[in-house]
Coordinates of C-alpha atoms in Angstrom, one line a residue:
M131 CA -27.5 -132.0 70.4
D132 CA -26.5 -132.9 66.8
L133 CA -26.5 -136.7 66.4
N134 CA -23.9 -138.4 64.1
I135 CA -24.8 -141.7 62.6
L136 CA -22.7 -144.0 60.5
I137 CA -24.5 -146.2 58.0
V138 CA -22.6 -149.3 56.8
E139 CA -23.7 -150.3 53.3
G140 CA -24.2 -154.0 53.0
N141 CA -24.0 -154.4 49.2
I142 CA -21.3 -154.6 46.6
K143 CA -21.6 -152.2 43.6
E144 CA -23.5 -154.7 41.3
D145 CA -26.1 -155.5 44.0
S146 CA -26.5 -151.8 44.9
E147 CA -27.3 -151.1 41.3
F148 CA -30.0 -153.8 41.4
F149 CA -31.4 -152.3 44.7
I150 CA -31.4 -148.8 43.2
K151 CA -33.3 -150.0 40.1
A152 CA -35.8 -152.2 42.1
A153 CA -36.2 -150.3 45.4
G154 CA -35.4 -146.7 44.3
A155 CA -32.3 -146.5 46.5
S156 CA -29.3 -148.4 47.7
A157 CA -29.7 -150.1 51.1
A158 CA -27.8 -147.4 52.8
D159 CA -29.6 -144.5 51.1
N160 CA -33.0 -146.2 51.8
L161 CA -32.1 -146.3 55.5
K162 CA -30.8 -142.8 55.5
N163 CA -34.1 -141.5 53.9
L164 CA -36.0 -143.2 56.7
I165 CA -33.8 -141.9 59.5
L166 CA -34.1 -138.3 58.1
K167 CA -37.9 -138.7 57.9
I168 CA -38.0 -139.5 61.6
E169 CA -35.2 -137.1 62.7
P170 CA -34.4 -134.5 60.0
T171 CA -31.5 -132.9 61.9
I172 CA -29.3 -136.0 62.2
N173 CA -25.9 -136.0 60.4
I174 CA -25.4 -139.2 58.4
E175 CA -22.3 -140.7 56.9
I176 CA -22.3 -143.7 54.7
I177 CA -19.4 -146.1 54.2
N178 CA -18.8 -149.3 52.3
P179 CA -16.6 -151.9 54.0
G180 CA -15.4 -153.0 50.6
H181 CA -13.5 -149.6 50.3
D182 CA -10.5 -149.7 52.6
N183 CA -10.0 -145.9 52.7
E184 CA -13.6 -145.4 53.9
T185 CA -13.3 -148.0 56.7
A186 CA -9.9 -146.6 57.8
N187 CA -11.3 -143.1 58.0
A188 CA -14.4 -144.3 60.0
I189 CA -12.3 -146.3 62.5
K190 CA -10.1 -143.3 63.0
N191 CA -13.1 -141.1 63.8
M192 CA -15.2 -143.7 65.6
S193 CA -15.6 -141.6 68.7
K194 CA -17.8 -139.1 66.9
Y195 CA -20.6 -141.4 66.1
N196 CA -23.6 -141.7 68.4
G197 CA -24.8 -144.8 66.6
I198 CA -23.9 -147.2 63.8
V199 CA -26.3 -149.0 61.5
F200 CA -25.4 -152.0 59.5
T201 CA -27.8 -152.4 56.6
G202 CA -29.2 -155.4 54.7
G203 CA -27.6 -156.7 51.6
A204 CA -27.6 -159.5 49.0
M205 CA -24.4 -161.4 49.8
R206 CA -24.4 -164.8 51.5
L207 CA -22.2 -165.0 54.5
N208 CA -20.9 -168.5 54.0
D209 CA -19.5 -167.6 50.5
M210 CA -16.8 -165.9 52.7
T211 CA -15.3 -163.8 49.9
D212 CA -12.6 -161.2 50.5
I213 CA -15.3 -158.5 50.6
I214 CA -17.4 -160.4 53.1
K215 CA -14.2 -160.8 55.3
K216 CA -13.8 -157.0 55.1
H217 CA -17.4 -156.5 56.4
I218 CA -16.8 -158.9 59.3
N219 CA -13.4 -157.3 60.0
F220 CA -15.0 -153.8 60.1
A221 CA -17.7 -155.0 62.6
S222 CA -14.9 -156.4 64.8
N223 CA -13.1 -153.1 64.7
C224 CA -16.3 -151.3 65.7
F225 CA -16.6 -153.6 68.7
N226 CA -13.2 -152.2 70.0
H227 CA -15.1 -149.0 70.7
K228 CA -18.1 -148.1 72.8
N229 CA -20.7 -148.2 70.1
K230 CA -24.5 -148.5 69.9
I231 CA -25.1 -150.6 66.9
L232 CA -28.4 -151.4 65.1
A233 CA -27.8 -154.4 62.7
I234 CA -30.5 -155.2 60.1
C235 CA -30.7 -158.5 58.2
W236 CA -27.3 -158.9 56.5
G237 CA -26.0 -156.5 59.1
L238 CA -27.1 -158.8 61.9
Q239 CA -25.5 -161.8 60.2
V240 CA -22.2 -159.9 59.9
C241 CA -22.2 -158.6 63.5
S242 CA -23.2 -162.0 64.9
T243 CA -20.3 -163.7 63.0
A244 CA -17.8 -161.0 64.1
A245 CA -19.0 -161.6 67.7
G246 CA -18.5 -165.4 67.5
G247 CA -21.9 -166.6 66.4
K248 CA -22.7 -168.6 63.3
V249 CA -24.8 -168.1 60.2
N250 CA -26.2 -170.9 57.9
P251 CA -28.8 -171.3 55.2
G252 CA -32.3 -171.1 56.9
K253 CA -33.3 -174.6 57.8
N254 CA -37.0 -173.7 57.6
G255 CA -36.7 -171.9 54.3
A256 CA -36.5 -168.2 53.5
H257 CA -38.3 -164.9 54.0
I258 CA -39.2 -163.7 50.5
G259 CA -40.3 -160.1 50.9
I260 CA -42.2 -160.8 54.1
A261 CA -42.0 -162.2 57.6
S262 CA -45.4 -163.3 59.0
N263 CA -46.4 -163.5 62.6
V264 CA -43.1 -162.6 64.3
V265 CA -43.7 -163.2 68.0
I266 CA -42.0 -160.9 70.6
N267 CA -41.1 -163.0 73.6
N268 CA -41.0 -161.9 77.3
E269 CA -37.5 -160.5 77.0
G270 CA -38.5 -158.6 73.9
Q271 CA -41.6 -157.2 75.6
K272 CA -39.3 -155.7 78.2
H273 CA -36.8 -154.2 75.7
F274 CA -37.1 -150.6 74.5
I275 CA -36.6 -151.6 70.8
Y276 CA -40.1 -153.1 70.8
K277 CA -41.9 -150.2 72.6
D278 CA -45.3 -149.6 71.0
K279 CA -44.9 -152.7 68.7
K280 CA -47.6 -155.3 68.5
N281 CA -46.6 -158.5 70.2
I282 CA -47.2 -160.4 67.0
F283 CA -46.4 -158.5 63.8
T284 CA -45.8 -159.0 60.1
S285 CA -42.9 -157.1 58.4
P286 CA -41.0 -156.7 55.2
A287 CA -38.2 -159.2 55.2
F288 CA -35.9 -160.9 52.7
N289 CA -33.3 -163.5 53.7
F290 CA -32.1 -167.0 52.8
D291 CA -29.7 -167.4 55.7
E292 CA -30.2 -167.1 59.5
V293 CA -28.2 -166.8 62.7
S294 CA -28.0 -170.5 63.6
D295 CA -25.7 -170.0 66.7
L296 CA -26.0 -166.8 68.7
P297 CA -23.0 -165.0 70.1
K298 CA -22.2 -165.6 73.8
D299 CA -24.8 -164.3 76.3
A300 CA -27.1 -163.0 73.5
I301 CA -30.7 -162.5 74.5
L302 CA -33.4 -163.5 72.0
L303 CA -36.2 -161.0 71.6
S304 CA -38.4 -162.4 68.8
S305 CA -38.9 -165.3 66.5
D306 CA -41.1 -166.6 63.7
K307 CA -41.7 -170.0 62.1
V308 CA -39.0 -169.4 59.5
N309 CA -36.2 -168.0 61.7
N310 CA -35.7 -168.5 65.4
V311 CA -33.6 -165.4 65.6
M312 CA -35.7 -162.4 64.4
G313 CA -34.7 -159.9 67.1
V314 CA -31.7 -160.2 69.4
I315 CA -29.4 -158.2 71.6
F316 CA -25.8 -158.9 72.6
N317 CA -22.7 -157.2 73.7
A318 CA -19.5 -157.6 71.6
G319 CA -16.3 -156.1 72.9
N320 CA -17.3 -152.6 74.1
S321 CA -20.3 -152.3 71.8
E322 CA -23.9 -153.2 72.3
V323 CA -25.7 -154.7 69.3
I324 CA -29.4 -154.8 68.6
G325 CA -30.1 -157.1 65.6
L326 CA -33.2 -157.5 63.5
Q327 CA -33.6 -160.3 60.8
Y328 CA -36.3 -158.3 59.0
H329 CA -36.7 -154.8 57.5
P330 CA -38.4 -151.9 59.3
D331 CA -36.5 -149.8 56.7
Y332 CA -38.3 -151.2 53.6
E333 CA -41.8 -151.1 52.3
Y334 CA -43.7 -153.9 50.7
F335 CA -43.8 -152.3 47.2
Q336 CA -39.9 -152.3 47.3
M337 CA -39.9 -155.9 48.3
L338 CA -42.3 -156.7 45.4
N339 CA -39.9 -155.1 43.0
L340 CA -36.9 -157.0 44.5
I341 CA -38.9 -160.2 44.2
A342 CA -39.7 -159.5 40.5
G343 CA -36.1 -158.7 39.8
R344 CA -35.0 -162.0 41.4
K345 CA -37.9 -164.1 40.0
E346 CA -35.8 -166.4 37.8
R347 CA -33.3 -167.0 40.7
L348 CA -36.2 -167.8 43.1
F349 CA -37.6 -170.4 40.7
N350 CA -34.1 -171.9 40.0
N351 CA -33.6 -172.2 43.8
K352 CA -37.0 -173.9 44.1
D353 CA -38.3 -171.2 46.4
F354 CA -41.4 -171.3 44.3
L355 CA -42.5 -174.5 42.5
S356 CA -45.1 -173.0 40.2
E357 CA -46.3 -169.7 38.8
D358 CA -49.5 -170.1 40.7
E359 CA -47.6 -170.4 44.0
Y360 CA -45.6 -167.3 43.1
Q361 CA -48.7 -165.3 42.3
K362 CA -50.4 -166.3 45.5
H363 CA -47.3 -165.1 47.5
I364 CA -47.4 -161.8 45.6
S365 CA -51.1 -161.4 46.3
Y366 CA -50.5 -162.1 50.0
I367 CA -47.8 -159.4 50.2
K368 CA -50.1 -156.9 48.5
S369 CA -52.9 -157.7 51.0
E370 CA -50.4 -157.1 53.9
N371 CA -49.4 -153.9 52.3
E372 CA -52.9 -152.6 52.8
L373 CA -52.6 -153.2 56.5
L374 CA -49.2 -151.7 57.0
N375 CA -48.7 -148.2 58.3
F376 CA -45.5 -146.1 58.6
K377 CA -45.5 -145.9 62.4
D378 CA -45.9 -149.6 63.0
R379 CA -43.4 -150.6 60.4
T380 CA -40.6 -148.2 61.5
C381 CA -41.2 -148.5 65.3
E382 CA -37.8 -150.2 66.0
V383 CA -35.8 -147.5 64.1
R384 CA -37.6 -144.7 65.9
N385 CA -37.0 -146.4 69.3
W386 CA -33.3 -146.9 68.6
L387 CA -32.9 -143.3 67.5
H388 CA -34.6 -142.2 70.7
Y389 CA -32.2 -144.4 72.7
I390 CA -29.0 -143.1 71.2
K391 CA -30.3 -139.5 71.6
N392 CA -30.7 -139.9 75.4

């Protein structure tokens, strides 16, 4: 069976250009490359909710998709610009249909908001390129998304905001010291959403390039208070890069693809 997947780009044009320069691909293309590496025969379409014609077309043809992935992105949900409203509105429209949705980082924040949850700046700080010691709880250990994943893992991650209030009846799957909501499942309308507040789709070298590109902003925001602190963080990510392998990092994406296939 040929699988059809819709990837929903989480960035506006300017941010996408930064991602392409720093990480070698837009958020959507980066995810597309990973999916095709795991399952080369999948048909993938990419849309951007900022483009009304693309969303109208996707909504019209919604029944043909076996799965939808919302990618990460650089916007901040509480800015609530017209573009952000379009992202939320598109997620709400997806929920009217029977969809299997994987929502990553910004995608989780958009889908959570569309489903009645809340997103706020992280009260314990940010993940800057990495999330350390994410703990899979008992519910997570029973869920297919974490099949073959270590119960405590470290992963590429980049976010300043977090899901502060979960949608109704959501089940928390994993947490770390920075964000309580790292992995979660919930039903929204007719859709089922699996959300991850970290990036199985990115590698650490891409995160290091994104950090370098945002260095000035990170210092302005007081995420780092000295060059020494910054360099220690970079060294830590490099040391974790040595330990990361493709299979461990991408486990959740592979498990989700297996799920929508069957």
